[in-house]
Amino acid sequence: MSETSGEAISSECDDMERRRRRFRWWPVVLILLVLLALGLLSRRLYWRWQFEARVAALEAAGYPVRAEQLEAMYPPLAPGQANAADLLREAAELYRDSLSVQEVKLLPLAGDGEMPARGQPMPPDVKEIVTRFLDENREGVERVHRAVRLDACRYPVPWSFDDAADWSLHRTYRSGSLLCLSALQSFDDGQAEAAVDALIAALRLARFVRQVPTLSAMLTYIEACDDVAVTLEWGLGRGSLADGQLHRLQQAIGESDRPETMAQALACHRCMLLPGFRRLERYPNRLPRAPIAAVYGAMGLPSRDGTLFIDVAESYIDVTRKTMSRWQAEMTQVQTQWEPRLRRSMLLADMAEGGFSGALRIWLSRTARIECVRAALAVERHRLAQGALPEALADCAPGLLENVPADPFTGRELRYERLRSGFVVYSVGEDGRDDGGWEPPSRSQRALGQTYDITFGVER
C-alpha cells in the first residue's frame, strides 16, 4: 500500500515538474513576442519619422510637397479671361474614330501607321483614310484652331493620382495629332500656308501643355513637338516654303527648353506620389495582392520606401543641374547607386528598370531633335536668301540663328552635312557615335544592333 502510494506521489511530483517546466517557457515566448512587437513598432515609427522629416526638409528647401503648392505653380486665369482649355475640352468631346483596325494600322501620326516615304506623296489608300478621318473630325480641329488663338489656357489638373478631374493628357495629345495630320494632308495637296498654320497651332497647343508643371505633361509636350518635327521634315521634302513661313515656324518653336524645366517636372512628380507612401491605397502604381499589401503597410514599409523614393528623385534632380552632355554618365552612376535598394522595394522595383532615367533620356533625345529642326529652318532660309546651301551652320549665325545649337549629348555643335539633293542636321544621339547623319529607319526596318543618329534632313 505504502509502495503504491509512494509511486503515486512520485508520479504526481513528476507531472508538477513537467508543468512547471512548460510554464517557464510561456513568459519567455511572451517576452519575445512583446520585444518583437516593440521592435516592429519602433522601426515603423522610425521610418515614418524619417519620411516626414525628409518631406519637411524638401519643403524647407522650396520644393512642393502638397497639392496646394502645386496649384500655386499653375496660377489661375484672371477673372473673365477666356480659357483655351474650354474649347479644347469641347474638341475632345467631338473626337470621332470610325476607322477599322486595319485602317488605324495605316493611319500615320494619329494611328499606328508609318510616315510616307520622304519626298513621295501619300499612297492613295493612306490618303483616302487620312481624308476620311479628318473629315469626320473637322469640327473638332476647328475648335482646336480657335483655342490656340487665345492667349491663355488653364487645364483642370488633378494634383494627385487619385483625384478624378475632367482633364486628360491623352485627349490633348490626340488633338495635336489631328493638327499634324491636317498639316500632312495640306503638304500633300500643295497647300503650304495651311500646313504651316496647322503646325504652328500644334506647337501652340504643345506650349499650353508645357505650362502644366508635371512630368506627364512635360513628356506629352515632348511627344507633341516630335510629331511636329516628323511632319515638317516630310513636308519640306515635298517642296520648299517661303521665307516668311519658315520664319513663323522658327518663332513658334521658340527658345530652347532649359534643364530647369525638367527639374521642376521631376519635383512635381515626386510631390504627387508622396500621399501614396502615407496611405498605400493612394499609391498610383500596381500593388501586390491585398493581404500582402496589408502586411506591408502594417509594418511601416511604405514610409521606408517613401524616404528612398525622395532620395532617388533628388539624385535625378541633381543630374539636371549638370551640363546636359554629362547627364548620361551621371544617370549611370545614380542608377548603379540606387538599383540594389530599389529592387528590394515592393513599391519601387519598377524604377530600377528606368523610371526617372528613362524620362531624362527622352528629354535629351527630343531636345536634340528640336535643335536640329531649329538649325534646319535657318539653313532653308539661307538657301532661299543666298541661292545655295551654307558651307557650315556657322554661316547662318547670328543672322538666321542666334548661335549654332549644341548637341545635348556631346556639348559640341550639331553636325551638318550637305547631301547630293539637300542636307541633314544631326545629333550623335545616346551612343555618342557619329554615324554620318544616318537617320533612324522606320519601325518595320529596324535591326538589332543597328546604330543611327538623331536627324532632321531635307532632300528634294
Coordinates of C-alpha atoms in Angstrom, one line a residue:
M1 CA 0.0 0.0 0.0
S2 CA 2.7 2.4 1.0
E3 CA 4.7 1.4 -2.1
T4 CA 1.7 2.2 -4.3
S5 CA 1.1 5.5 -2.5
G6 CA 4.8 6.4 -3.0
E7 CA 4.6 5.7 -6.7
A8 CA 1.6 7.9 -7.0
I9 CA 3.2 10.7 -5.1
S10 CA 6.3 10.4 -7.2
S11 CA 4.3 10.4 -10.5
E12 CA 2.4 13.5 -9.3
C13 CA 5.6 15.3 -8.5
D14 CA 6.9 14.4 -12.0
D15 CA 3.8 15.9 -13.5
M16 CA 4.1 19.0 -11.5
E17 CA 7.7 19.4 -12.5
R18 CA 6.8 18.9 -16.2
R19 CA 4.0 21.5 -15.8
R20 CA 6.5 23.9 -14.2
R21 CA 8.9 23.4 -17.0
R22 CA 6.2 24.1 -19.6
F23 CA 5.0 27.1 -17.7
R24 CA 8.5 28.6 -17.5
W25 CA 8.6 28.8 -21.4
W26 CA 5.5 30.9 -21.7
P27 CA 7.0 34.0 -20.1
V28 CA 10.0 33.7 -22.4
V29 CA 7.8 33.3 -25.5
L30 CA 5.6 36.2 -24.4
I31 CA 8.6 38.4 -23.7
L32 CA 10.0 37.6 -27.1
L33 CA 6.7 38.4 -28.8
V34 CA 6.4 41.7 -26.9
L35 CA 10.0 42.6 -27.8
L36 CA 9.3 41.7 -31.5
A37 CA 6.2 43.8 -31.5
L38 CA 8.1 46.7 -29.9
G39 CA 10.9 46.3 -32.4
L40 CA 8.5 46.4 -35.3
L41 CA 6.6 49.3 -33.8
S42 CA 9.9 51.2 -33.2
R43 CA 11.0 50.6 -36.8
R44 CA 7.6 51.6 -38.1
L45 CA 7.7 54.9 -36.1
Y46 CA 11.3 55.5 -37.1
W47 CA 10.6 55.0 -40.8
R48 CA 7.6 57.3 -40.5
W49 CA 9.6 59.9 -38.6
Q50 CA 12.4 59.7 -41.2
F51 CA 9.9 60.0 -44.1
E52 CA 8.1 63.0 -42.6
A53 CA 11.5 64.6 -41.7
R54 CA 12.6 64.2 -45.3
V55 CA 9.4 65.8 -46.6
A56 CA 9.8 68.7 -44.2
A57 CA 13.4 69.2 -45.4
L58 CA 12.1 69.3 -49.0
E59 CA 9.5 71.9 -48.1
A60 CA 12.2 74.0 -46.3
A61 CA 14.3 73.8 -49.5
G62 CA 11.5 75.3 -51.5
Y63 CA 10.2 72.1 -53.2
P64 CA 6.5 71.4 -53.4
V65 CA 5.2 68.7 -51.1
R66 CA 1.4 69.4 -51.0
A67 CA -1.3 69.7 -53.7
E68 CA -1.9 73.4 -52.9
Q69 CA 1.7 74.1 -53.6
L70 CA 1.5 72.5 -57.0
E71 CA -1.7 74.5 -57.6
A72 CA 0.2 77.7 -56.8
M73 CA 2.8 76.8 -59.5
Y74 CA 0.0 76.8 -62.1
P75 CA -1.8 80.1 -61.3
P76 CA -5.5 80.6 -62.3
L77 CA -6.5 83.0 -65.1
A78 CA -7.7 86.5 -64.5
P79 CA -11.4 86.9 -63.9
G80 CA -13.3 86.9 -67.2
Q81 CA -10.3 85.8 -69.2
A82 CA -11.1 83.4 -72.0
N83 CA -9.7 79.9 -71.3
A84 CA -8.5 77.9 -74.3
A85 CA -9.0 74.7 -72.2
D86 CA -12.8 75.1 -72.5
L87 CA -12.6 74.9 -76.3
L88 CA -10.1 72.1 -76.1
R89 CA -12.4 70.1 -73.9
E90 CA -15.2 70.7 -76.5
A91 CA -12.8 69.5 -79.2
A92 CA -12.1 66.3 -77.3
E93 CA -15.8 65.6 -77.0
L94 CA -16.2 66.0 -80.7
Y95 CA -13.4 63.4 -81.5
R96 CA -14.6 60.6 -83.8
D97 CA -12.9 57.4 -84.9
S98 CA -14.9 55.1 -87.1
L99 CA -11.8 53.5 -88.7
S100 CA -11.3 49.8 -88.8
V101 CA -8.4 48.2 -87.0
Q102 CA -6.6 47.7 -90.3
E103 CA -7.1 51.3 -91.3
V104 CA -5.7 52.5 -87.9
K105 CA -2.6 50.5 -88.7
L106 CA -2.2 52.5 -91.9
L107 CA -3.0 56.0 -90.4
P108 CA 0.2 58.0 -89.7
L109 CA 0.6 60.2 -86.6
A110 CA -2.9 59.7 -85.1
G111 CA -2.8 56.0 -85.7
D112 CA -0.2 53.3 -85.9
G113 CA 0.9 53.8 -89.5
E114 CA 4.3 54.9 -90.7
M115 CA 5.0 58.2 -92.4
P116 CA 5.1 58.2 -96.2
A117 CA 8.5 57.9 -97.8
R118 CA 10.4 61.2 -97.8
G119 CA 9.8 63.2 -100.9
Q120 CA 7.0 60.9 -102.0
P121 CA 3.2 61.6 -102.0
M122 CA 1.0 59.8 -99.7
P123 CA -0.1 56.4 -101.1
P124 CA -3.7 56.6 -102.4
D125 CA -5.1 54.2 -99.8
V126 CA -3.4 56.1 -96.9
K127 CA -4.6 59.4 -98.3
E128 CA -8.2 58.2 -98.5
I129 CA -8.0 57.1 -94.9
V130 CA -6.5 60.4 -93.8
T131 CA -9.1 62.5 -95.7
R132 CA -12.0 60.5 -94.3
F133 CA -10.6 60.6 -90.7
L134 CA -10.1 64.4 -90.9
D135 CA -13.5 64.9 -92.4
E136 CA -15.2 63.3 -89.5
N137 CA -13.1 65.3 -87.1
R138 CA -13.3 68.6 -89.0
E139 CA -15.4 70.3 -86.3
G140 CA -13.0 69.3 -83.5
V141 CA -10.0 70.5 -85.5
E142 CA -11.7 73.9 -86.0
R143 CA -12.3 74.1 -82.2
V144 CA -8.6 73.5 -81.6
H145 CA -7.6 76.2 -84.0
R146 CA -9.9 78.6 -82.2
A147 CA -8.5 77.5 -78.9
V148 CA -4.8 78.2 -79.8
R149 CA -5.6 81.7 -81.0
L150 CA -6.4 82.6 -77.3
D151 CA -3.7 83.9 -75.1
A152 CA -4.2 81.7 -72.0
C153 CA -5.0 78.1 -71.2
R154 CA -5.5 76.5 -67.8
Y155 CA -6.5 72.9 -67.6
P156 CA -8.4 71.5 -64.6
V157 CA -5.3 69.5 -63.5
P158 CA -5.6 66.7 -60.9
W159 CA -2.8 67.3 -58.4
S160 CA -3.0 63.8 -57.0
F161 CA -3.2 60.5 -58.8
D162 CA -6.5 59.5 -57.1
D163 CA -8.2 62.8 -57.9
A164 CA -10.6 62.3 -60.7
A165 CA -10.7 65.5 -62.8
D166 CA -12.0 66.3 -66.2
W167 CA -8.6 66.5 -67.9
S168 CA -6.7 64.0 -69.9
L169 CA -3.3 64.4 -71.4
H170 CA -4.1 61.7 -73.9
R171 CA -7.1 63.6 -75.2
T172 CA -5.0 66.8 -75.6
Y173 CA -2.2 64.9 -77.4
R174 CA -4.8 63.4 -79.7
S175 CA -5.9 66.9 -80.7
G176 CA -2.3 67.8 -81.5
S177 CA -2.0 64.6 -83.7
L178 CA -5.1 65.8 -85.6
L179 CA -3.4 69.1 -86.3
C180 CA -0.2 67.4 -87.6
L181 CA -2.3 65.1 -89.7
S182 CA -4.1 68.1 -91.1
A183 CA -0.7 69.6 -91.9
L184 CA 0.4 66.3 -93.6
Q185 CA -2.7 66.5 -95.8
S186 CA -2.1 70.1 -96.7
F187 CA 1.5 69.5 -97.6
D188 CA 0.4 66.6 -99.8
D189 CA -2.1 68.9 -101.6
G190 CA 0.5 71.6 -102.1
Q191 CA -1.2 74.0 -99.6
A192 CA 1.9 75.1 -97.8
E193 CA 0.3 78.0 -95.9
A194 CA -2.5 75.8 -94.5
A195 CA 0.2 73.2 -93.5
V196 CA 2.3 75.9 -91.7
D197 CA -0.8 77.2 -89.9
A198 CA -1.6 73.7 -88.7
L199 CA 1.9 73.1 -87.4
I200 CA 2.1 76.4 -85.6
A201 CA -1.3 75.6 -84.0
A202 CA 0.2 72.2 -82.9
L203 CA 3.2 73.9 -81.4
R204 CA 0.9 76.4 -79.6
L205 CA -1.1 73.6 -78.2
A206 CA 2.1 71.9 -77.0
R207 CA 3.1 75.1 -75.2
F208 CA -0.2 75.1 -73.4
V209 CA 0.6 71.6 -72.1
R210 CA 4.1 72.5 -71.2
Q211 CA 2.8 75.2 -68.8
V212 CA 1.5 72.4 -66.6
P213 CA 4.2 71.6 -64.0
T214 CA 4.0 67.8 -64.1
L215 CA 6.3 65.1 -65.6
S216 CA 3.5 63.6 -67.6
A217 CA 2.7 67.0 -69.1
M218 CA 6.3 67.5 -70.0
L219 CA 6.6 64.1 -71.7
T220 CA 3.3 64.8 -73.6
Y221 CA 4.7 68.2 -74.7
I222 CA 7.9 66.5 -76.0
E223 CA 6.0 63.9 -77.9
A224 CA 3.8 66.6 -79.5
C225 CA 6.8 68.5 -80.6
D226 CA 8.3 65.4 -82.1
D227 CA 5.1 64.9 -84.2
V228 CA 5.6 68.4 -85.5
A229 CA 9.2 67.7 -86.4
V230 CA 8.3 64.5 -88.2
T231 CA 5.5 66.2 -90.2
L232 CA 7.6 69.2 -91.1
E233 CA 10.5 67.1 -92.3
W234 CA 8.2 65.2 -94.6
G235 CA 6.6 68.4 -95.8
L236 CA 9.9 70.1 -96.6
G237 CA 10.8 67.1 -98.7
R238 CA 7.7 67.7 -100.8
G239 CA 8.5 71.3 -101.5
S240 CA 10.2 74.5 -100.2
L241 CA 8.5 77.1 -98.0
A242 CA 8.6 80.8 -98.3
D243 CA 11.0 82.7 -96.0
G244 CA 8.1 84.2 -94.1
Q245 CA 6.6 80.7 -93.5
L246 CA 10.0 79.4 -92.3
H247 CA 10.4 82.5 -90.0
R248 CA 6.9 81.9 -88.5
L249 CA 7.9 78.3 -87.7
Q250 CA 11.1 79.5 -86.1
Q251 CA 9.2 81.9 -83.9
A252 CA 6.6 79.2 -83.0
I253 CA 9.4 76.8 -81.9
G254 CA 10.8 79.5 -79.7
E255 CA 13.8 79.2 -77.5
S256 CA 15.3 76.0 -76.3
D257 CA 13.8 74.5 -73.2
R258 CA 16.0 74.9 -70.2
P259 CA 17.0 71.9 -68.0
E260 CA 15.3 73.6 -65.0
T261 CA 12.0 72.8 -66.7
M262 CA 12.7 69.1 -66.4
A263 CA 14.0 69.5 -62.8
Q264 CA 10.7 71.2 -61.9
A265 CA 8.7 68.4 -63.6
L266 CA 10.6 65.7 -61.6
A267 CA 10.0 67.7 -58.3
C268 CA 6.3 67.9 -59.1
H269 CA 6.0 64.3 -59.9
R270 CA 7.7 63.4 -56.6
C271 CA 5.2 65.7 -54.8
M272 CA 2.2 63.9 -56.5
L273 CA 3.4 60.5 -55.3
L274 CA 4.1 61.4 -51.7
P275 CA 0.5 60.7 -50.5
G276 CA 0.8 57.1 -51.7
F277 CA 3.5 56.4 -49.1
R278 CA 1.3 57.7 -46.3
R279 CA -1.8 55.7 -47.4
L280 CA -0.9 52.7 -49.6
E281 CA -4.3 52.7 -51.3
R282 CA -3.4 56.1 -52.8
Y283 CA -0.3 54.8 -54.4
P284 CA -0.9 55.0 -58.2
N285 CA 1.2 52.1 -59.4
R286 CA 0.4 48.4 -59.4
L287 CA 0.2 47.0 -55.9
P288 CA 0.5 43.3 -54.8
R289 CA -2.5 41.3 -53.6
A290 CA -4.5 42.8 -50.7
P291 CA -3.2 40.6 -47.9
I292 CA 0.4 41.2 -48.8
A293 CA -0.2 44.9 -49.2
A294 CA -1.9 45.0 -45.8
V295 CA 1.0 43.3 -44.1
Y296 CA 3.5 45.6 -45.9
G297 CA 1.6 48.6 -44.8
A298 CA 1.2 47.4 -41.2
M299 CA 5.0 47.0 -41.0
G300 CA 5.5 50.6 -42.0
L301 CA 7.5 49.7 -45.1
P302 CA 5.7 52.3 -47.3
S303 CA 7.3 55.0 -45.2
R304 CA 10.7 53.4 -45.7
D305 CA 10.1 53.2 -49.4
G306 CA 8.9 56.8 -49.4
T307 CA 12.2 58.0 -48.0
L308 CA 14.1 56.0 -50.6
F309 CA 11.9 57.5 -53.4
I310 CA 12.6 61.0 -52.2
D311 CA 16.3 60.4 -52.2
V312 CA 16.3 58.8 -55.6
A313 CA 14.3 61.6 -57.1
E314 CA 16.6 64.2 -55.6
S315 CA 19.6 62.3 -57.2
Y316 CA 18.0 62.7 -60.6
I317 CA 17.1 66.3 -60.0
D318 CA 20.8 66.9 -59.2
V319 CA 21.6 65.3 -62.6
T320 CA 19.6 68.1 -64.3
R321 CA 21.8 70.7 -62.6
K322 CA 24.8 69.4 -64.5
T323 CA 25.7 70.2 -68.1
M324 CA 23.5 68.2 -70.4
S325 CA 26.4 66.5 -72.1
R326 CA 27.1 64.9 -68.7
W327 CA 23.6 63.6 -68.0
Q328 CA 24.1 60.1 -69.3
A329 CA 27.2 59.4 -67.3
E330 CA 25.6 60.9 -64.2
M331 CA 22.5 58.9 -64.7
T332 CA 24.5 55.7 -65.0
Q333 CA 26.2 56.5 -61.6
V334 CA 22.8 57.3 -60.0
Q335 CA 21.2 54.1 -61.3
T336 CA 24.2 52.0 -60.1
Q337 CA 24.0 53.6 -56.7
W338 CA 20.3 53.0 -56.1
E339 CA 19.4 49.9 -58.2
P340 CA 20.1 47.3 -55.5
R341 CA 17.8 49.1 -52.9
L342 CA 15.1 49.7 -55.5
R343 CA 14.9 46.1 -56.5
R344 CA 14.3 45.1 -52.8
S345 CA 11.4 47.5 -52.6
M346 CA 7.9 46.2 -53.4
L347 CA 6.7 49.6 -54.4
L348 CA 9.7 50.9 -56.3
A349 CA 11.1 47.8 -58.0
D350 CA 9.9 49.1 -61.4
M351 CA 12.1 52.2 -61.0
A352 CA 15.2 50.0 -61.2
E353 CA 14.3 49.4 -64.9
G354 CA 14.3 53.1 -65.9
G355 CA 11.8 55.4 -64.3
F356 CA 13.4 58.9 -64.0
S357 CA 16.4 58.0 -66.1
G358 CA 14.0 57.0 -68.9
A359 CA 12.3 60.4 -68.7
L360 CA 15.6 62.2 -68.8
R361 CA 16.8 60.2 -71.8
I362 CA 13.6 61.0 -73.7
W363 CA 14.1 64.7 -72.9
L364 CA 17.6 64.6 -74.2
S365 CA 16.7 62.9 -77.4
R366 CA 13.7 65.2 -78.1
T367 CA 15.8 68.3 -77.2
A368 CA 18.4 67.2 -79.8
R369 CA 15.6 66.7 -82.4
I370 CA 14.1 70.1 -81.9
E371 CA 17.5 71.8 -82.0
C372 CA 18.1 70.0 -85.3
V373 CA 14.7 71.5 -86.6
R374 CA 15.7 74.9 -85.4
A375 CA 19.0 74.7 -87.3
A376 CA 17.4 73.2 -90.4
L377 CA 14.9 76.1 -90.7
A378 CA 17.8 78.5 -90.7
V379 CA 19.6 76.5 -93.4
E380 CA 16.5 76.6 -95.5
R381 CA 16.2 80.4 -95.1
H382 CA 19.9 80.7 -96.0
R383 CA 19.3 78.7 -99.2
L384 CA 16.4 81.0 -100.2
A385 CA 18.4 84.2 -99.5
Q386 CA 21.7 83.1 -101.0
G387 CA 20.6 80.6 -103.6
A388 CA 22.8 77.9 -102.1
L389 CA 23.2 75.8 -99.0
P390 CA 25.6 77.2 -96.4
E391 CA 29.0 75.6 -96.0
A392 CA 28.5 75.3 -92.3
L393 CA 25.9 76.1 -89.7
A394 CA 28.0 79.0 -88.5
D395 CA 27.2 80.7 -91.8
C396 CA 23.6 81.1 -90.5
A397 CA 24.6 82.8 -87.3
P398 CA 24.0 85.3 -86.0
G399 CA 21.6 86.5 -88.7
L400 CA 19.3 83.4 -89.1
L401 CA 20.4 81.7 -85.9
E402 CA 21.2 83.3 -82.6
N403 CA 24.0 80.8 -82.3
V404 CA 24.7 77.3 -83.6
P405 CA 22.7 74.9 -81.4
A406 CA 24.7 72.4 -79.2
D407 CA 24.3 68.7 -79.3
P408 CA 22.9 67.9 -75.8
F409 CA 24.8 64.5 -75.9
T410 CA 28.2 66.0 -76.6
G411 CA 28.1 69.7 -75.7
R412 CA 29.6 70.4 -79.1
E413 CA 27.9 72.0 -82.1
L414 CA 25.3 69.9 -84.0
R415 CA 26.7 68.2 -87.1
Y416 CA 25.7 69.4 -90.6
E417 CA 26.3 67.6 -93.9
R418 CA 25.4 68.7 -97.4
L419 CA 24.0 65.9 -99.5
R420 CA 23.6 65.5 -103.2
S421 CA 20.0 66.7 -103.1
G422 CA 19.8 68.5 -99.8
F423 CA 21.3 68.4 -96.3
V424 CA 21.0 66.9 -92.9
V425 CA 21.5 68.4 -89.4
Y426 CA 22.1 65.8 -86.8
S427 CA 23.0 64.8 -83.2
V428 CA 25.1 61.7 -82.5
G429 CA 22.4 60.5 -80.0
E430 CA 22.7 58.3 -76.9
D431 CA 25.6 56.1 -78.1
G432 CA 27.8 59.2 -78.8
R433 CA 28.8 57.7 -82.1
D434 CA 28.8 59.8 -85.3
D435 CA 27.1 57.7 -87.9
G436 CA 27.4 60.4 -90.6
G437 CA 23.8 61.6 -90.2
W438 CA 22.3 58.1 -90.8
E439 CA 18.7 58.6 -90.0
P440 CA 16.6 56.2 -87.9
P441 CA 14.9 53.6 -90.1
S442 CA 11.2 53.0 -90.0
R443 CA 9.9 50.7 -87.3
S444 CA 9.5 47.9 -89.7
Q445 CA 13.1 48.2 -91.0
R446 CA 15.0 48.5 -87.7
A447 CA 17.5 45.8 -87.0
L448 CA 19.0 44.7 -83.7
G449 CA 22.3 46.4 -83.0
Q450 CA 21.8 48.9 -85.8
T451 CA 23.1 52.4 -84.9
Y452 CA 22.0 55.8 -86.2
D453 CA 21.8 59.5 -85.4
I454 CA 19.1 61.9 -84.4
T455 CA 18.5 63.7 -87.6
F456 CA 16.5 66.3 -89.5
G457 CA 17.1 66.1 -93.2
V458 CA 15.7 67.9 -96.2
E459 CA 16.1 66.3 -99.7
R460 CA 14.1 67.2 -102.8

